[in-house]
PDB file of C-alpha atoms in Angstrom:
ATOM      1  CA  UNK D   1      -4.407 -18.736 -10.532  1.00  0.00           C
ATOM      2  CA  UNK D   2      -1.681 -16.893  -8.417  1.00  0.00           C
ATOM      3  CA  UNK D   3      -0.493 -15.110 -12.397  1.00  0.00           C
ATOM      4  CA  UNK D   4      -3.935 -13.697 -13.149  1.00  0.00           C
ATOM      5  CA  UNK D   5      -3.924 -12.432  -9.444  1.00  0.00           C
ATOM      6  CA  UNK D   6      -0.812 -10.416 -11.064  1.00  0.00           C
ATOM      7  CA  UNK D   7      -2.672  -8.822 -13.582  1.00  0.00           C
ATOM      8  CA  UNK D   8      -4.255  -6.540 -11.227  1.00  0.00           C
ATOM      9  CA  UNK D   9      -1.494  -4.546 -10.311  1.00  0.00           C
ATOM     10  CA  UNK D  10      -0.799  -4.088 -13.775  1.00  0.00           C
ATOM     11  CA  UNK D  11      -4.233  -2.495 -14.067  1.00  0.00           C
ATOM     12  CA  UNK D  12      -4.546  -0.613 -11.054  1.00  0.00           C
ATOM     13  CA  UNK D  13      -1.295   0.851 -11.098  1.00  0.00           C
ATOM     14  CA  UNK D  14      -1.696   3.319 -14.660  1.00  0.00           C
ATOM     15  CA  UNK D  15      -5.534   3.261 -13.942  1.00  0.00           C
ATOM     16  CA  UNK D  16      -4.808   4.505 -10.009  1.00  0.00           C
ATOM     17  CA  UNK D  17      -1.962   7.176 -11.907  1.00  0.00           C
ATOM     18  CA  UNK D  18      -4.932   8.894 -14.674  1.00  0.00           C
ATOM     19  CA  UNK D  19      -7.855   8.648 -11.163  1.00  0.00           C
ATOM     20  CA  UNK D  20      -5.315  10.315  -9.060  1.00  0.00           C
ATOM     21  CA  UNK D  21      -4.381  13.517 -11.532  1.00  0.00           C
ATOM     22  CA  UNK D  22      -5.297  15.990 -10.304  1.00  0.00           C
ATOM     23  CA  UNK D  23      -4.437  14.718  -6.626  1.00  0.00           C
ATOM     24  CA  UNK D  24      -0.780  14.874  -7.280  1.00  0.00           C
ATOM     25  CA  UNK D  25      -0.936  17.247  -9.082  1.00  0.00           C
ATOM     26  CA  UNK D  26      -1.089  19.706  -6.321  1.00  0.00           C
ATOM     27  CA  UNK D  27      -0.135  17.489  -3.599  1.00  0.00           C
ATOM     28  CA  UNK D  28       3.707  15.994  -5.197  1.00  0.00           C
ATOM     29  CA  UNK D  29       4.480  14.495  -8.501  1.00  0.00           C
ATOM     30  CA  UNK D  30       6.843  12.311  -6.849  1.00  0.00           C
ATOM     31  CA  UNK D  31       4.163   9.946  -6.229  1.00  0.00           C
ATOM     32  CA  UNK D  32       4.004   8.868  -9.406  1.00  0.00           C
ATOM     33  CA  UNK D  33       6.726   7.430  -8.984  1.00  0.00           C
ATOM     34  CA  UNK D  34       4.327   4.760  -5.801  1.00  0.00           C
ATOM     35  CA  UNK D  35       1.714   3.925  -8.538  1.00  0.00           C
ATOM     36  CA  UNK D  36       4.924   2.929 -10.753  1.00  0.00           C
ATOM     37  CA  UNK D  37       6.334   1.060  -7.891  1.00  0.00           C
ATOM     38  CA  UNK D  38       2.942  -0.848  -7.406  1.00  0.00           C
ATOM     39  CA  UNK D  39       3.173  -1.963 -11.331  1.00  0.00           C
ATOM     40  CA  UNK D  40       7.113  -2.877 -10.685  1.00  0.00           C
ATOM     41  CA  UNK D  41       6.049  -5.343  -8.085  1.00  0.00           C
ATOM     42  CA  UNK D  42       3.075  -7.105  -9.668  1.00  0.00           C
ATOM     43  CA  UNK D  43       6.447  -7.603 -12.621  1.00  0.00           C
ATOM     44  CA  UNK D  44       8.484  -8.928  -9.913  1.00  0.00           C
ATOM     45  CA  UNK D  45       6.315 -10.690  -9.035  1.00  0.00           C
ATOM     46  CA  UNK D  46       5.135 -12.616 -11.814  1.00  0.00           C
ATOM     47  CA  UNK D  47       8.568 -13.019 -13.258  1.00  0.00           C
ATOM     48  CA  UNK D  48       9.028 -14.696  -8.948  1.00  0.00           C
ATOM     49  CA  UNK D  49       6.117 -17.053  -9.552  1.00  0.00           C
ATOM     50  CA  UNK D  50       7.571 -18.220 -12.788  1.00  0.00           C
ATOM     51  CA  UNK D  51      10.577 -18.868 -12.059  1.00  0.00           C
ATOM     52  CA  UNK D  52      10.738 -19.701  -8.531  1.00  0.00           C
ATOM     53  CA  UNK D  53      14.037 -17.884  -8.457  1.00  0.00           C
ATOM     54  CA  UNK D  54      15.979 -16.489  -5.687  1.00  0.00           C
ATOM     55  CA  UNK D  55      16.690 -13.169  -8.390  1.00  0.00           C
ATOM     56  CA  UNK D  56      12.734 -13.700  -8.374  1.00  0.00           C
ATOM     57  CA  UNK D  57      12.507 -13.517  -4.374  1.00  0.00           C
ATOM     58  CA  UNK D  58      14.895 -10.547  -4.254  1.00  0.00           C
ATOM     59  CA  UNK D  59      13.719  -8.336  -7.305  1.00  0.00           C
ATOM     60  CA  UNK D  60       9.497  -9.238  -5.647  1.00  0.00           C
ATOM     61  CA  UNK D  61      10.478  -8.270  -1.789  1.00  0.00           C
ATOM     62  CA  UNK D  62      13.565  -5.370  -2.677  1.00  0.00           C
ATOM     63  CA  UNK D  63      10.792  -3.642  -4.883  1.00  0.00           C
ATOM     64  CA  UNK D  64       7.563  -4.115  -2.297  1.00  0.00           C
ATOM     65  CA  UNK D  65      10.157  -2.879  -0.032  1.00  0.00           C
ATOM     66  CA  UNK D  66      10.404   0.895  -2.719  1.00  0.00           C
ATOM     67  CA  UNK D  67       7.439   0.498  -2.674  1.00  0.00           C
ATOM     68  CA  UNK D  68       6.725   0.773   1.611  1.00  0.00           C
ATOM     69  CA  UNK D  69       9.189   3.283   1.783  1.00  0.00           C
ATOM     70  CA  UNK D  70       7.613   5.543  -0.768  1.00  0.00           C
ATOM     71  CA  UNK D  71       4.653   5.588   0.505  1.00  0.00           C
ATOM     72  CA  UNK D  72       6.588   6.346   3.650  1.00  0.00           C
ATOM     73  CA  UNK D  73       7.889   9.695   2.770  1.00  0.00           C
ATOM     74  CA  UNK D  74       5.025  11.084   1.152  1.00  0.00           C
ATOM     75  CA  UNK D  75       2.780  10.439   3.458  1.00  0.00           C
ATOM     76  CA  UNK D  76       3.553   9.971   6.468  1.00  0.00           C
ATOM     77  CA  UNK D  77       2.056  12.170   9.122  1.00  0.00           C
ATOM     78  CA  UNK D  78       4.821  14.898  10.742  1.00  0.00           C
ATOM     79  CA  UNK D  79       3.658  14.505  13.825  1.00  0.00           C
ATOM     80  CA  UNK D  80       4.777  10.982  14.392  1.00  0.00           C
ATOM     81  CA  UNK D  81       8.233  11.664  12.609  1.00  0.00           C
ATOM     82  CA  UNK D  82      11.913  10.554  15.579  1.00  0.00           C
ATOM     83  CA  UNK D  83      11.488  13.104  18.010  1.00  0.00           C
ATOM     84  CA  UNK D  84      15.716  14.222  16.918  1.00  0.00           C
ATOM     85  CA  UNK D  85      13.797  15.433  13.414  1.00  0.00           C
ATOM     86  CA  UNK D  86      11.256  17.423  14.488  1.00  0.00           C
ATOM     87  CA  UNK D  87       8.658  17.893  11.438  1.00  0.00           C
ATOM     88  CA  UNK D  88      11.189  18.563   8.908  1.00  0.00           C
ATOM     89  CA  UNK D  89      10.031  16.484   5.758  1.00  0.00           C
ATOM     90  CA  UNK D  90      13.129  16.852   3.817  1.00  0.00           C
ATOM     91  CA  UNK D  91      15.740  15.501   6.787  1.00  0.00           C
ATOM     92  CA  UNK D  92      12.952  12.673   7.196  1.00  0.00           C
ATOM     93  CA  UNK D  93      13.563  12.241   3.339  1.00  0.00           C
ATOM     94  CA  UNK D  94      16.893  11.356   3.504  1.00  0.00           C
ATOM     95  CA  UNK D  95      16.263   8.882   7.218  1.00  0.00           C
ATOM     96  CA  UNK D  96      13.991   6.698   5.450  1.00  0.00           C
ATOM     97  CA  UNK D  97      16.165   6.260   1.544  1.00  0.00           C
ATOM     98  CA  UNK D  98      19.144   5.763   3.994  1.00  0.00           C
ATOM     99  CA  UNK D  99      16.882   3.171   6.026  1.00  0.00           C
ATOM    100  CA  UNK D 100      15.394   2.070   2.254  1.00  0.00           C
ATOM    101  CA  UNK D 101      19.054   1.656   0.868  1.00  0.00           C
ATOM    102  CA  UNK D 102      21.155  -0.425   4.117  1.00  0.00           C
ATOM    103  CA  UNK D 103      17.759  -2.555   4.148  1.00  0.00           C
ATOM    104  CA  UNK D 104      18.506  -3.188   0.318  1.00  0.00           C
ATOM    105  CA  UNK D 105      21.441  -5.039   1.073  1.00  0.00           C
ATOM    106  CA  UNK D 106      20.217  -6.294   4.121  1.00  0.00           C
ATOM    107  CA  UNK D 107      17.783  -8.511   2.647  1.00  0.00           C
ATOM    108  CA  UNK D 108      20.518 -11.074   0.412  1.00  0.00           C
ATOM    109  CA  UNK D 109      21.796 -11.875   3.827  1.00  0.00           C
ATOM    110  CA  UNK D 110      18.773 -13.447   5.429  1.00  0.00           C
ATOM    111  CA  UNK D 111      16.334 -13.798   2.277  1.00  0.00           C
ATOM    112  CA  UNK D 112      13.984 -16.338   4.404  1.00  0.00           C
ATOM    113  CA  UNK D 113      12.794 -13.260   7.317  1.00  0.00           C
ATOM    114  CA  UNK D 114      12.468 -11.336   4.333  1.00  0.00           C
ATOM    115  CA  UNK D 115       8.504 -11.107   4.166  1.00  0.00           C
ATOM    116  CA  UNK D 116       8.223 -11.457   7.734  1.00  0.00           C
ATOM    117  CA  UNK D 117      10.027  -7.752   8.161  1.00  0.00           C
ATOM    118  CA  UNK D 118       8.555  -6.464   5.263  1.00  0.00           C
ATOM    119  CA  UNK D 119       4.473  -7.234   6.986  1.00  0.00           C
ATOM    120  CA  UNK D 120       6.183  -5.857  10.044  1.00  0.00           C
ATOM    121  CA  UNK D 121       6.635  -2.804   7.938  1.00  0.00           C
ATOM    122  CA  UNK D 122       2.828  -2.957   7.110  1.00  0.00           C
ATOM    123  CA  UNK D 123       1.842  -3.429  10.889  1.00  0.00           C
ATOM    124  CA  UNK D 124       3.529  -0.689  11.349  1.00  0.00           C
ATOM    125  CA  UNK D 125       1.549   1.654   9.141  1.00  0.00           C
ATOM    126  CA  UNK D 126      -1.358   0.144  10.124  1.00  0.00           C
ATOM    127  CA  UNK D 127      -0.784   1.043  13.632  1.00  0.00           C
ATOM    128  CA  UNK D 128      -0.646   4.730  12.183  1.00  0.00           C
ATOM    129  CA  UNK D 129      -4.128   4.325  10.002  1.00  0.00           C
ATOM    130  CA  UNK D 130      -5.383   3.441  14.012  1.00  0.00           C
ATOM    131  CA  UNK D 131      -3.988   6.552  15.191  1.00  0.00           C
ATOM    132  CA  UNK D 132      -5.836   8.809  12.504  1.00  0.00           C
ATOM    133  CA  UNK D 133      -9.201   6.454  12.941  1.00  0.00           C
ATOM    134  CA  UNK D 134      -9.660   8.274  16.522  1.00  0.00           C
ATOM    135  CA  UNK D 135      -8.300  11.221  15.012  1.00  0.00           C
ATOM    136  CA  UNK D 136     -10.499  12.358  12.657  1.00  0.00           C
ATOM    137  CA  UNK D 137     -14.443  12.821  12.839  1.00  0.00           C
ATOM    138  CA  UNK D 138     -14.697  12.877   8.932  1.00  0.00           C
ATOM    139  CA  UNK D 139     -17.344   9.912   8.246  1.00  0.00           C
ATOM    140  CA  UNK D 140     -15.677   9.634   4.969  1.00  0.00           C
ATOM    141  CA  UNK D 141     -12.723   8.718   6.384  1.00  0.00           C
ATOM    142  CA  UNK D 142     -13.402   7.028   9.002  1.00  0.00           C
ATOM    143  CA  UNK D 143     -14.997   4.598   6.257  1.00  0.00           C
ATOM    144  CA  UNK D 144     -12.671   4.719   4.075  1.00  0.00           C
ATOM    145  CA  UNK D 145      -9.932   3.579   7.093  1.00  0.00           C
ATOM    146  CA  UNK D 146     -12.750   0.909   8.432  1.00  0.00           C
ATOM    147  CA  UNK D 147     -12.581  -1.280   5.136  1.00  0.00           C
ATOM    148  CA  UNK D 148      -9.197  -0.712   3.894  1.00  0.00           C
ATOM    149  CA  UNK D 149      -8.673  -2.440   7.749  1.00  0.00           C
ATOM    150  CA  UNK D 150     -11.326  -5.419   7.280  1.00  0.00           C
ATOM    151  CA  UNK D 151      -9.037  -5.738   3.264  1.00  0.00           C
ATOM    152  CA  UNK D 152      -5.861  -5.664   4.842  1.00  0.00           C
ATOM    153  CA  UNK D 153      -6.561  -8.146   7.488  1.00  0.00           C
ATOM    154  CA  UNK D 154      -8.397 -10.188   5.346  1.00  0.00           C
ATOM    155  CA  UNK D 155      -5.222 -10.571   3.269  1.00  0.00           C
ATOM    156  CA  UNK D 156      -2.817 -10.543   5.898  1.00  0.00           C
ATOM    157  CA  UNK D 157      -4.503 -13.752   7.359  1.00  0.00           C
ATOM    158  CA  UNK D 158      -4.715 -15.159   4.536  1.00  0.00           C
ATOM    159  CA  UNK D 159      -0.779 -14.775   4.056  1.00  0.00           C
ATOM    160  CA  UNK D 160      -0.166 -16.167   8.155  1.00  0.00           C
ATOM    161  CA  UNK D 161      -2.344 -19.533   7.111  1.00  0.00           C
ATOM    162  CA  UNK D 162      -0.292 -19.641   3.990  1.00  0.00           C
ATOM    163  CA  UNK D 163       2.913 -19.985   5.703  1.00  0.00           C
ATOM    164  CA  UNK D 164       1.704 -21.805   8.571  1.00  0.00           C
ATOM    165  CA  UNK D 165      -1.137 -24.366   7.425  1.00  0.00           C
ATOM    166  CA  UNK D 166       0.131 -24.307   4.033  1.00  0.00           C
ATOM    167  CA  UNK D 167       0.381 -28.702   4.503  1.00  0.00           C
ATOM    168  CA  UNK D 168      -2.942 -28.136   5.418  1.00  0.00           C
ATOM    169  CA  UNK D 169      -4.458 -26.264   2.738  1.00  0.00           C
ATOM    170  CA  UNK D 170      -2.959 -29.080   0.130  1.00  0.00           C
ATOM    171  CA  UNK D 171      -4.734 -32.137   1.951  1.00  0.00           C
ATOM    172  CA  UNK D 172      -7.504 -29.917   1.242  1.00  0.00           C
ATOM    173  CA  UNK D 173      -6.893 -29.701  -2.446  1.00  0.00           C
ATOM    174  CA  UNK D 174      -7.385 -25.637  -1.566  1.00  0.00           C
ATOM    175  CA  UNK D 175      -4.166 -23.145  -2.750  1.00  0.00           C
ATOM    176  CA  UNK D 176      -5.880 -20.511  -3.580  1.00  0.00           C
ATOM    177  CA  UNK D 177      -4.557 -18.398  -0.544  1.00  0.00           C
ATOM    178  CA  UNK D 178      -1.500 -17.362  -1.504  1.00  0.00           C
ATOM    179  CA  UNK D 179      -3.481 -16.180  -4.542  1.00  0.00           C
ATOM    180  CA  UNK D 180      -6.272 -14.430  -1.871  1.00  0.00           C
ATOM    181  CA  UNK D 181      -2.457 -12.837  -0.812  1.00  0.00           C
ATOM    182  CA  UNK D 182      -1.255 -10.918  -4.363  1.00  0.00           C
ATOM    183  CA  UNK D 183      -4.459  -9.622  -5.021  1.00  0.00           C
ATOM    184  CA  UNK D 184      -3.965  -6.263  -5.207  1.00  0.00           C
ATOM    185  CA  UNK D 185      -7.245  -4.297  -3.849  1.00  0.00           C
ATOM    186  CA  UNK D 186      -5.803  -3.361  -0.860  1.00  0.00           C
ATOM    187  CA  UNK D 187      -3.652  -0.840  -2.338  1.00  0.00           C
ATOM    188  CA  UNK D 188      -5.682   1.848  -3.474  1.00  0.00           C
ATOM    189  CA  UNK D 189      -7.694   2.016  -0.624  1.00  0.00           C
ATOM    190  CA  UNK D 190      -4.053   2.173   1.547  1.00  0.00           C
ATOM    191  CA  UNK D 191      -3.354   5.064  -1.113  1.00  0.00           C
ATOM    192  CA  UNK D 192      -6.940   6.811  -0.364  1.00  0.00           C
ATOM    193  CA  UNK D 193      -6.181   6.762   3.141  1.00  0.00           C
ATOM    194  CA  UNK D 194      -3.343   8.126   3.202  1.00  0.00           C
ATOM    195  CA  UNK D 195      -4.254  10.924   1.199  1.00  0.00           C
ATOM    196  CA  UNK D 196      -7.079  11.818   3.110  1.00  0.00           C
ATOM    197  CA  UNK D 197      -5.260  11.741   5.930  1.00  0.00           C
ATOM    198  CA  UNK D 198      -2.400  13.114   5.289  1.00  0.00           C
ATOM    199  CA  UNK D 199      -4.421  15.773   3.595  1.00  0.00           C
ATOM    200  CA  UNK D 200      -5.529  17.159   6.650  1.00  0.00           C
ATOM    201  CA  UNK D 201      -2.807  17.852   7.293  1.00  0.00           C
ATOM    202  CA  UNK D 202      -0.792  18.966   4.571  1.00  0.00           C
ATOM    203  CA  UNK D 203      -3.758  20.284   2.735  1.00  0.00           C
ATOM    204  CA  UNK D 204      -5.599  21.866   4.874  1.00  0.00           C
ATOM    205  CA  UNK D 205      -7.118  24.565   2.268  1.00  0.00           C
ATOM    206  CA  UNK D 206      -8.328  21.607   0.155  1.00  0.00           C
ATOM    207  CA  UNK D 207     -11.113  19.678   0.710  1.00  0.00           C
ATOM    208  CA  UNK D 208     -10.948  16.061  -0.278  1.00  0.00           C
ATOM    209  CA  UNK D 209     -13.329  14.130  -1.495  1.00  0.00           C
ATOM    210  CA  UNK D 210     -13.605   9.874  -1.879  1.00  0.00           C
ATOM    211  CA  UNK D 211     -15.190   8.551  -5.466  1.00  0.00           C
ATOM    212  CA  UNK D 212     -15.111   5.342  -6.645  1.00  0.00           C
ATOM    213  CA  UNK D 213     -14.195   4.198 -10.315  1.00  0.00           C
ATOM    214  CA  UNK D 214     -16.066   3.119 -12.201  1.00  0.00           C
ATOM    215  CA  UNK D 215     -19.681   3.917 -10.138  1.00  0.00           C
ATOM    216  CA  UNK D 216     -20.183   5.242  -6.803  1.00  0.00           C
ATOM    217  CA  UNK D 217     -23.167   3.232  -6.377  1.00  0.00           C
ATOM    218  CA  UNK D 218     -21.520   0.311  -6.156  1.00  0.00           C
ATOM    219  CA  UNK D 219     -21.237  -1.648  -2.731  1.00  0.00           C
ATOM    220  CA  UNK D 220     -17.317  -1.274  -3.583  1.00  0.00           C
ATOM    221  CA  UNK D 221     -15.013  -0.412  -6.388  1.00  0.00           C
ATOM    222  CA  UNK D 222     -11.449   1.346  -6.973  1.00  0.00           C
ATOM    223  CA  UNK D 223     -10.869   4.041  -4.571  1.00  0.00           C
ATOM    224  CA  UNK D 224      -9.482   7.758  -5.611  1.00  0.00           C
ATOM    225  CA  UNK D 225      -9.837  11.633  -4.458  1.00  0.00           C
ATOM    226  CA  UNK D 226     -11.607  14.842  -6.190  1.00  0.00           C
ATOM    227  CA  UNK D 227     -10.173  17.879  -4.723  1.00  0.00           C
ATOM    228  CA  UNK D 228     -11.292  21.433  -4.505  1.00  0.00           C
ATOM    229  CA  UNK D 229      -9.568  24.563  -3.529  1.00  0.00           C
ATOM    230  CA  UNK D 230     -12.510  25.879  -1.036  1.00  0.00           C
ATOM    231  CA  UNK D 231     -12.678  23.938   2.172  1.00  0.00           C
ATOM    232  CA  UNK D 232     -16.080  25.819   3.159  1.00  0.00           C
ATOM    233  CA  UNK D 233     -17.563  24.347  -0.056  1.00  0.00           C
TER     234      UNK D 233
END
């Protein structure tokens, strides 16, 4: 079940790269790196859970760290930058890369806390998204954020329960919570949420619309964005 849940990384990564291609061409081609890293996370996660080795653990966690750092670098709104940077994104990018390189080396010192540290970073992303939810009046974005937060809360609760109540779940012979954590549908929703929020600041002359693959009429699908140049349309 756990290895099967990793297959979604190999599906969603390339598919999102294809679906988001027009947006990436307008915003930044570095976004392709995020989709590649997402696929790499799936590969390293599969290797780790097949071998349960220290090398596998470190590859898995370091790939997640760089995936989060890439998202921070591209989509973090300038208004949340540290005050000493002003709104200078190149300097912010240097800061993120430096912090990520240092964190990569520190990850080898206390590997038992790596997962908690990564989820702390994720909590900060949730905070940023919550702030954007308060600011926006865009109903489409608000709905997207709501769905993303529910998916993330469900996945995070599954991870916490798997960590803290492992013996209980084993006792009742229910060992699927970690697999639920691995199912990666939260990632595409998070990507599109950040892209929509980012467009408010970085692409004010563009109109972004949330679409869902394979059909918009499905109650839940794989989200992506379509865009047009005329904001008034």
